[in-house]
XYZ file of C-alpha atoms in Angstrom:
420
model
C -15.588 -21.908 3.281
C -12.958 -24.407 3.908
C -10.087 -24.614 1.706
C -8.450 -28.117 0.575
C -5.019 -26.622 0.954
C -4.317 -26.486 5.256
C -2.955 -23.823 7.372
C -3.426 -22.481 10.708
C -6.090 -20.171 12.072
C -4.104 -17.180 12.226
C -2.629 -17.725 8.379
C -2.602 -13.934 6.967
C -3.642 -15.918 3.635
C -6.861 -18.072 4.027
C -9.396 -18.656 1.198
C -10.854 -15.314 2.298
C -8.409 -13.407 1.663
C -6.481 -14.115 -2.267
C -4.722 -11.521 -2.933
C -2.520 -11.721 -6.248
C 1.101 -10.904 -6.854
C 3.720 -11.864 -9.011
C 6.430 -14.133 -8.491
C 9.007 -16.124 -10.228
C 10.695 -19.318 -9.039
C 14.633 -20.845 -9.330
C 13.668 -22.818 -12.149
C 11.104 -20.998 -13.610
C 12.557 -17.287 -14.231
C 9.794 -15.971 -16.032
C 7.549 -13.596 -13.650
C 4.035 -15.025 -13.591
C 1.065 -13.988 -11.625
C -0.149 -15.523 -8.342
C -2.551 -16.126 -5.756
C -1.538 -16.452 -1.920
C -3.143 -19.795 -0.213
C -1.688 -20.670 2.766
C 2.020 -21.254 2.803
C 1.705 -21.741 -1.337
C 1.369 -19.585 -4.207
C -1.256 -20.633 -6.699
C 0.348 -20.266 -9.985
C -2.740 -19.144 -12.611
C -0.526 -19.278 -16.180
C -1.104 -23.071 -14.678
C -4.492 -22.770 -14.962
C -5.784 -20.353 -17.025
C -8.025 -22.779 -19.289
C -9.991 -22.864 -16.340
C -11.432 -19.527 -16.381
C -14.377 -20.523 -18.382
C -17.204 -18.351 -17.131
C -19.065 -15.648 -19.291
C -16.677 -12.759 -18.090
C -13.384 -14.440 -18.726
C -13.479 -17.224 -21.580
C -12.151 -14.919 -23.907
C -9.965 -13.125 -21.679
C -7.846 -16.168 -20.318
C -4.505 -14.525 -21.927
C -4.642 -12.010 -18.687
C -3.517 -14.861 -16.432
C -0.238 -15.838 -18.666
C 1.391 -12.746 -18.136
C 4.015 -10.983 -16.238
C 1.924 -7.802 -14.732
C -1.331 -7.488 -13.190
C -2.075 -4.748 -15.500
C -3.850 -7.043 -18.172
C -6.249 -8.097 -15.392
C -6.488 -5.069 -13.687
C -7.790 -3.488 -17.120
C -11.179 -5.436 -16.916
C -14.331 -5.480 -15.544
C -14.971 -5.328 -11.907
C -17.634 -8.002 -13.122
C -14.217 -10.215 -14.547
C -12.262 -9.430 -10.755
C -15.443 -10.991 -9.366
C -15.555 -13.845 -11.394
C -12.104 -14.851 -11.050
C -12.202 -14.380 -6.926
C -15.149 -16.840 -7.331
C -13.447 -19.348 -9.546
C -10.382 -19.272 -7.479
C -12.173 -19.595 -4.265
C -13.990 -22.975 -5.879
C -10.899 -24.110 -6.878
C -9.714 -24.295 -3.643
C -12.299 -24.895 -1.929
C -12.490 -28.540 -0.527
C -15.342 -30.167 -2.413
C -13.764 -29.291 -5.642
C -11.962 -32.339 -7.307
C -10.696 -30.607 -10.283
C -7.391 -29.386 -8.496
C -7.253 -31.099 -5.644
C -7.692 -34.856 -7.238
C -5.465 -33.862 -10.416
C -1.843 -34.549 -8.857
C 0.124 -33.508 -12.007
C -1.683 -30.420 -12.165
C -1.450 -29.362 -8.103
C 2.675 -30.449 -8.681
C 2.448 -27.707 -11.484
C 0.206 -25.295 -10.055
C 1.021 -25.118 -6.481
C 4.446 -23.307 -5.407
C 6.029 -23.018 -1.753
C 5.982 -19.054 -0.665
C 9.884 -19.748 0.526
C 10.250 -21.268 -2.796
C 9.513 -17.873 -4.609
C 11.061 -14.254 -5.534
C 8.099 -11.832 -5.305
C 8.056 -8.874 -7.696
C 6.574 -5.361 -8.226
C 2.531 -6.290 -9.059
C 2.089 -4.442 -11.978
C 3.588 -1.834 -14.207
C 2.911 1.614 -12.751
C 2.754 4.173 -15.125
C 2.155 6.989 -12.786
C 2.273 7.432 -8.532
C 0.163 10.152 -6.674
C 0.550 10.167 -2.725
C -2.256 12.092 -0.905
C -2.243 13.406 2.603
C -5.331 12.319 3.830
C -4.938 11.471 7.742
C -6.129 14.095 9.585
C -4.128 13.455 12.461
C -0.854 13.164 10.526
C -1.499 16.479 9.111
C -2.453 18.090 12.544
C 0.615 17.253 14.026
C 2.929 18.191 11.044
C 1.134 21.404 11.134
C 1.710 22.120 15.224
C 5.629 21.067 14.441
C 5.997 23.593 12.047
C 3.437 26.617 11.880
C 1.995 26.042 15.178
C -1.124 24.800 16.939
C -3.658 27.882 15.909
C -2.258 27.131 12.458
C -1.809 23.404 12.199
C -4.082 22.287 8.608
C -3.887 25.116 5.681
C -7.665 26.325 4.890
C -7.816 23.675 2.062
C -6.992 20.651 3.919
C -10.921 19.950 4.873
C -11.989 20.796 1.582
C -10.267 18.342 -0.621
C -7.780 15.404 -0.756
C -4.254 17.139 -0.304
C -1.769 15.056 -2.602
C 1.170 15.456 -4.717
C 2.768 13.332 -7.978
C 5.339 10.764 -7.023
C 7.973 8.884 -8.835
C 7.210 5.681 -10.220
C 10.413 4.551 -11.214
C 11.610 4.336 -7.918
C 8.556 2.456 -6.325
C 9.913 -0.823 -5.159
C 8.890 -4.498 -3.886
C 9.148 -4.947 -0.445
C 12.978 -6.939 0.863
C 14.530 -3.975 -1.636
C 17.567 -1.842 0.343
C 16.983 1.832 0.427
C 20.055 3.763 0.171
C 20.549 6.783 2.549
C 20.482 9.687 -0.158
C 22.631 12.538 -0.197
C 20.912 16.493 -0.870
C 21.166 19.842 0.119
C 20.100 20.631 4.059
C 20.240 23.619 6.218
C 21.275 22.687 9.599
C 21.311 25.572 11.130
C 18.331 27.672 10.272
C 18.772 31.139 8.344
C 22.208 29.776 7.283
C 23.068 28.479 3.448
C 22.796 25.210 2.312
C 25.065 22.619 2.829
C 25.420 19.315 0.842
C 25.867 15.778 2.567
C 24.051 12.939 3.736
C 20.633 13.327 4.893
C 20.963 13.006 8.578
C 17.024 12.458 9.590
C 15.783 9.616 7.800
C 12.049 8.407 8.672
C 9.304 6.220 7.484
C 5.939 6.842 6.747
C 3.231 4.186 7.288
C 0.735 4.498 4.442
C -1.272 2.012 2.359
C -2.241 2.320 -1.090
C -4.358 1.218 -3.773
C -3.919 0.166 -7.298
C -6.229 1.774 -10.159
C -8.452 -0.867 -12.277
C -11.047 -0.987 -15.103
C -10.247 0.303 -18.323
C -8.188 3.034 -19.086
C -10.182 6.555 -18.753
C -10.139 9.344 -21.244
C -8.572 12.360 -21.360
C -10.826 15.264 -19.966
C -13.755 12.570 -19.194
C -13.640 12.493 -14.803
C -14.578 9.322 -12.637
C -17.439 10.181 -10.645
C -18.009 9.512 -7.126
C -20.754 6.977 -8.332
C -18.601 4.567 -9.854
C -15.198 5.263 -8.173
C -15.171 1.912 -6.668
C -15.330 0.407 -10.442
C -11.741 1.446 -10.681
C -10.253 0.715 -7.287
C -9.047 -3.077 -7.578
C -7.108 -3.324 -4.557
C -4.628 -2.608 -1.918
C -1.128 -2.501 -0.546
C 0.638 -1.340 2.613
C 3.620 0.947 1.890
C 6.352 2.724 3.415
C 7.040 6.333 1.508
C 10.741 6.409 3.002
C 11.288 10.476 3.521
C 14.476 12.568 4.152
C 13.112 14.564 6.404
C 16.168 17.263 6.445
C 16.244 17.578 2.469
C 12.427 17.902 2.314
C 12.479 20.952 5.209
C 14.506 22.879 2.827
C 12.582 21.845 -0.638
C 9.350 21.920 -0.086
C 8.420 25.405 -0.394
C 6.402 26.545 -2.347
C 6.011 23.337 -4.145
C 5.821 19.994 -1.590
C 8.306 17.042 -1.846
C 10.513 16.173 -4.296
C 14.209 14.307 -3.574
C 13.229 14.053 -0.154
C 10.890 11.242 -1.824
C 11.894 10.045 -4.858
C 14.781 8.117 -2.972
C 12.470 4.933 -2.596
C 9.337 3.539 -1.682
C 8.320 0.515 -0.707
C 5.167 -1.656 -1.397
C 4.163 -5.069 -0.265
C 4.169 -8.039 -2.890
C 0.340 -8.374 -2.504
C -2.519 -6.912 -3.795
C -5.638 -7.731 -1.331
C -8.554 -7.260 -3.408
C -11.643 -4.716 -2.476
C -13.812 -7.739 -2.856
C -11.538 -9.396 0.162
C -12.080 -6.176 2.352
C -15.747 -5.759 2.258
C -16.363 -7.645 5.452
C -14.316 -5.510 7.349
C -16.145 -2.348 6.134
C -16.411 0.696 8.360
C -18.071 3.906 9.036
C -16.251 6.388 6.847
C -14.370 9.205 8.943
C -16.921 12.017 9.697
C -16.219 15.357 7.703
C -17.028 18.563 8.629
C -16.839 20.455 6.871
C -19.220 18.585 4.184
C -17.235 18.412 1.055
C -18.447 19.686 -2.689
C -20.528 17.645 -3.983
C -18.800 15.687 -6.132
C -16.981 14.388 -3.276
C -19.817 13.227 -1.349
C -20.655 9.373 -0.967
C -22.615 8.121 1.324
C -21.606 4.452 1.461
C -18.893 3.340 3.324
C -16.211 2.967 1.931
C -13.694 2.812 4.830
C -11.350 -0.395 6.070
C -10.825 -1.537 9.822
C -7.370 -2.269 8.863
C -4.790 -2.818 11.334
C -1.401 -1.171 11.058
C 2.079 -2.062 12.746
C 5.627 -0.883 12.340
C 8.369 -2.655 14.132
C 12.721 -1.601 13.531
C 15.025 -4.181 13.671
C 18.879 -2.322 14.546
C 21.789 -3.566 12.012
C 23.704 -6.815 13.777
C 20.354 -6.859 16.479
C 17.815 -9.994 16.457
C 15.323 -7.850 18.666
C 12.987 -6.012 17.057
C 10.454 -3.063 18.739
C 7.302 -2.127 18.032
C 7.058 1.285 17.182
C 3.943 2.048 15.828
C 0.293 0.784 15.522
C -2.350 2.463 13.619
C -5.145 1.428 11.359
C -6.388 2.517 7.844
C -9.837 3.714 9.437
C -7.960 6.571 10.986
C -8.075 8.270 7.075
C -9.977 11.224 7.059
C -10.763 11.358 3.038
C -11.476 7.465 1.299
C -9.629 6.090 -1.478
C -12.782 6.714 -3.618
C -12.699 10.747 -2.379
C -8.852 10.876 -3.667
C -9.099 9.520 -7.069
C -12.453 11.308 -7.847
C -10.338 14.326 -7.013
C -7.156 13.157 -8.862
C -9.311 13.254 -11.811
C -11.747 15.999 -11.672
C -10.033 17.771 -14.014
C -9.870 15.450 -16.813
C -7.206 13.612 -15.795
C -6.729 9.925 -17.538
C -6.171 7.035 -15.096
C -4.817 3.636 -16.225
C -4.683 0.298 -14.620
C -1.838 -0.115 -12.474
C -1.481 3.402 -11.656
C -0.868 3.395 -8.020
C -2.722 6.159 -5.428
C -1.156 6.113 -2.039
C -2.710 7.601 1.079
C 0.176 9.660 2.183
C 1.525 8.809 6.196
C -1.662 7.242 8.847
C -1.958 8.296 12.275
C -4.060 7.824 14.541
C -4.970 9.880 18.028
C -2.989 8.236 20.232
C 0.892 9.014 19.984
C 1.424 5.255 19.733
C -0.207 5.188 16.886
C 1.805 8.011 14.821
C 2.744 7.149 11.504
C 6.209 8.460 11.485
C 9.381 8.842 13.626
C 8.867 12.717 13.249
C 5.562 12.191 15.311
C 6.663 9.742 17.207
C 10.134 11.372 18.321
C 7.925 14.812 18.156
C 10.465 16.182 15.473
C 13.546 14.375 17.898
C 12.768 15.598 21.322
C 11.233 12.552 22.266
C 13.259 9.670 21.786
C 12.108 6.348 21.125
C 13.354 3.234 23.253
C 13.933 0.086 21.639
C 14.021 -2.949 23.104
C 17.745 -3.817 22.665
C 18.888 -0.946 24.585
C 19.519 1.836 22.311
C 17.018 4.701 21.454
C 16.100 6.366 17.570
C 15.217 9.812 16.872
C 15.600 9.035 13.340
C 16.619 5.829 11.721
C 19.994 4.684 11.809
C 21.947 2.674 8.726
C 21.716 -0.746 9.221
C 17.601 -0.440 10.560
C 14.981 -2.429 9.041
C 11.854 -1.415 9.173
C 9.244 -3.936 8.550
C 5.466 -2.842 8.345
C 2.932 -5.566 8.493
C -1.417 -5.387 7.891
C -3.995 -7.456 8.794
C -7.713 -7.532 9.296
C -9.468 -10.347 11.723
C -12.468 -11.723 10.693
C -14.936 -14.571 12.191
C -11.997 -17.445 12.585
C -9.913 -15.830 9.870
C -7.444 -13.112 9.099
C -6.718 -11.281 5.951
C -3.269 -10.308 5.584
C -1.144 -8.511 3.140
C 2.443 -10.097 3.701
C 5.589 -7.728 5.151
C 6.695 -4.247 3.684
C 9.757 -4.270 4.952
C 13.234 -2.596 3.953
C 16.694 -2.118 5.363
C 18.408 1.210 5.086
C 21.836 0.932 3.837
C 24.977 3.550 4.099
C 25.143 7.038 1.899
C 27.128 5.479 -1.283
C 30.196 7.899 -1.783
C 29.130 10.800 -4.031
């Protein structure tokens, strides 16, 4: 396929990949959707009458407005369609965009030249904890090797509700939250600043199709009809407050201080060449879990830290999203096994990815090995936790024959505790 807009082999955003966000510009304030090409966004409220085929003529509206979640809400049959239509658009041997210069002046935007935005409204935001290695190690921290994974962990996908409100687009500060810690154990709480802030490397996908009904489940059949794509996130985690809270009933502030998505959604169509064997199980789940297909991702994962007033930044982490012991279809079958309704632009994330190696851990609490291993960085000083002033920029990509599918930086910068 080549593409009549240039860039470089290694662009994260080929004619492969078009993954959609939304964006606004300086002189256009109004959020529209997008499509990464290159170096440029393609604006589609621009062109919109062009979506003529049998799946979208009368659903052209979806591409004039502010979310994803319009799109999102059809068809996987309408997702495929558009892909197609973009890709011919684009392609070189097209002359309806590239020969129309008033219409490429409109329709084409510079990346630099635009503010990206959350990609859709999400109504609701479940994180899982599906890497088995994650949970391994979390479990030898804190109960012990003999009892490192509770007896359900094998048996189903392990997740817990989020907070939506405070899901944000990636360049957002995180502020350093304050709660209630206990320092030094069997002694009362104290409140103050959380002193052992982490990240969690995670990725995340964004529900599609229309919206399901109350008390009807998705089955593992058609789970993949309401998966329309991906994101990498960082699920930023006070680490101190959530030792304290979590009993009996898993996070809560230690979570709802922030987290942080990338401005592109990489579509499951884009991903299917880079389809993998699915993580073997054992023990075999219920049935209704059970797919045979593959439905797994040879993404590759990376987490560098930048230090406040530092231009050197260390690579801390690299993992990949085939390390996930349950599949995205596996955790929203069981999200809504009992009934529960899913809408489009709900957002399912797969809780922190780690991999074997202890280069490859997911978080500075596996990584420091809960701060008795510190970390070196390359401009001289060391974390056990992150520091104010850090940025933390996480970064995906899969590599194809001559092309690479990217999904642009997550990346944040944790400021001071504001004064209480």
């Amino acid at each position: 396929m080549k593409c009549f807009v240039t860039y470089p082999k290694s662009c994260h955003f080929p004619i492969e990949n078009l993954p959609y966000g939304i964006f606004s510009t300086q002189n256009d304030k109004i959020h529209r959707i997008g499509v990464a090409i290159g170096n440029l966004i393609l604006d589609l409220k621009q062109i919109s009458h062009l979506f003529d085929g049998p799946h979208l003529k009368n659903h052209q509206h979806v591409f004039q407005e502010e979310t994803l979640n319009s799109f999102m809400a059809l068809e996987p049959s309408a997702w495929k369609e558009a892909r197609a239509k973009i890709q011919s658009l684009l392609s070189a041997d097209n002359p309806t965009l590239q020969d129309n210069a008033q219409l490429r002046e409109r329709a084409l935007v510079l990346q630099s030249d635009a503010t990206m935005h959350l990609p859709a409204k999400i109504g609701d935001y479940t994180d899982f904890y599906s890497s088995l290695h994650h949970a391994t190690n979390v479990g030898v921290m804190f109960r012990g090797k003999d009892n490192s994974l509770m007896p359900n962990w094998k048996h189903l996908p392990v997740g817990y509700h989020g907070r939506a409100s405070s899901v944000v687009v990636s360049g957002t500060p995180i502020t350093r939250p304050h709660g209630q810690t206990v320092p030094v154990d069997g002694a009362p709480p104290v409140f103050g600043s959380c002193k052992l802030m982490d990240f969690e490397l995670e990725m995340a996908f964004f529900v599609g199709g229309p919206p399901t009904k109350l008390g009807e489940p998705i089955k593992i059949e058609t789970a993949q009809n309401h998966i329309f794509g991906f994101v990498l996130m960082n699920d930023w985690s006070a680490r101190d407050i959530q030792k304290w809270e979590y009993i009996p009933l898993g996070p809560f502030t230690a979570k709802n201080l922030g987290t942080t998505i990338s401005p592109w959604v990489v579509t499951t169509l884009a991903l299917e060449p880079f389809i993998v064997d699915n993580f073997p199980q054992d023990p075999t789940p219920l049935p209704y879990l059970v797919h045979k297909d593959k439905f797994n991702f040879d993404i590759q994962l990376q987490v560098d830290i930048i230090p406040q007033n530092s231009a050197i930044s260390t690579t801390v982490c690299r993992s990949n999203y085939r390390y996930l012991y349950w599949t995205a279809k596996q955790q929203l079958v069981h999200h809504t096994v009992t009934g529960c309704n899913m809408n489009p632009g709900d957002l399912l994330a797969s809780g922190t990815i780690s991999g074997e190696a202890s280069d490859s851990f997911g978080s500075l609490l596996e990584l420091c090995w809960r701060g008795t291993k510190p970390l070196n960085m390359a401009d001289g000083s060391q974390r056990k936790f992150l520091q104010d002033g850090d940025t933390v920029t996480m970064n995906a990509f899969c590599e194809g024959d001559n092309f690479t599918v990217g999904f642009g930086a997550c990346a944040g910068t944790l400021l001071p505790c504001k004064n209480y």
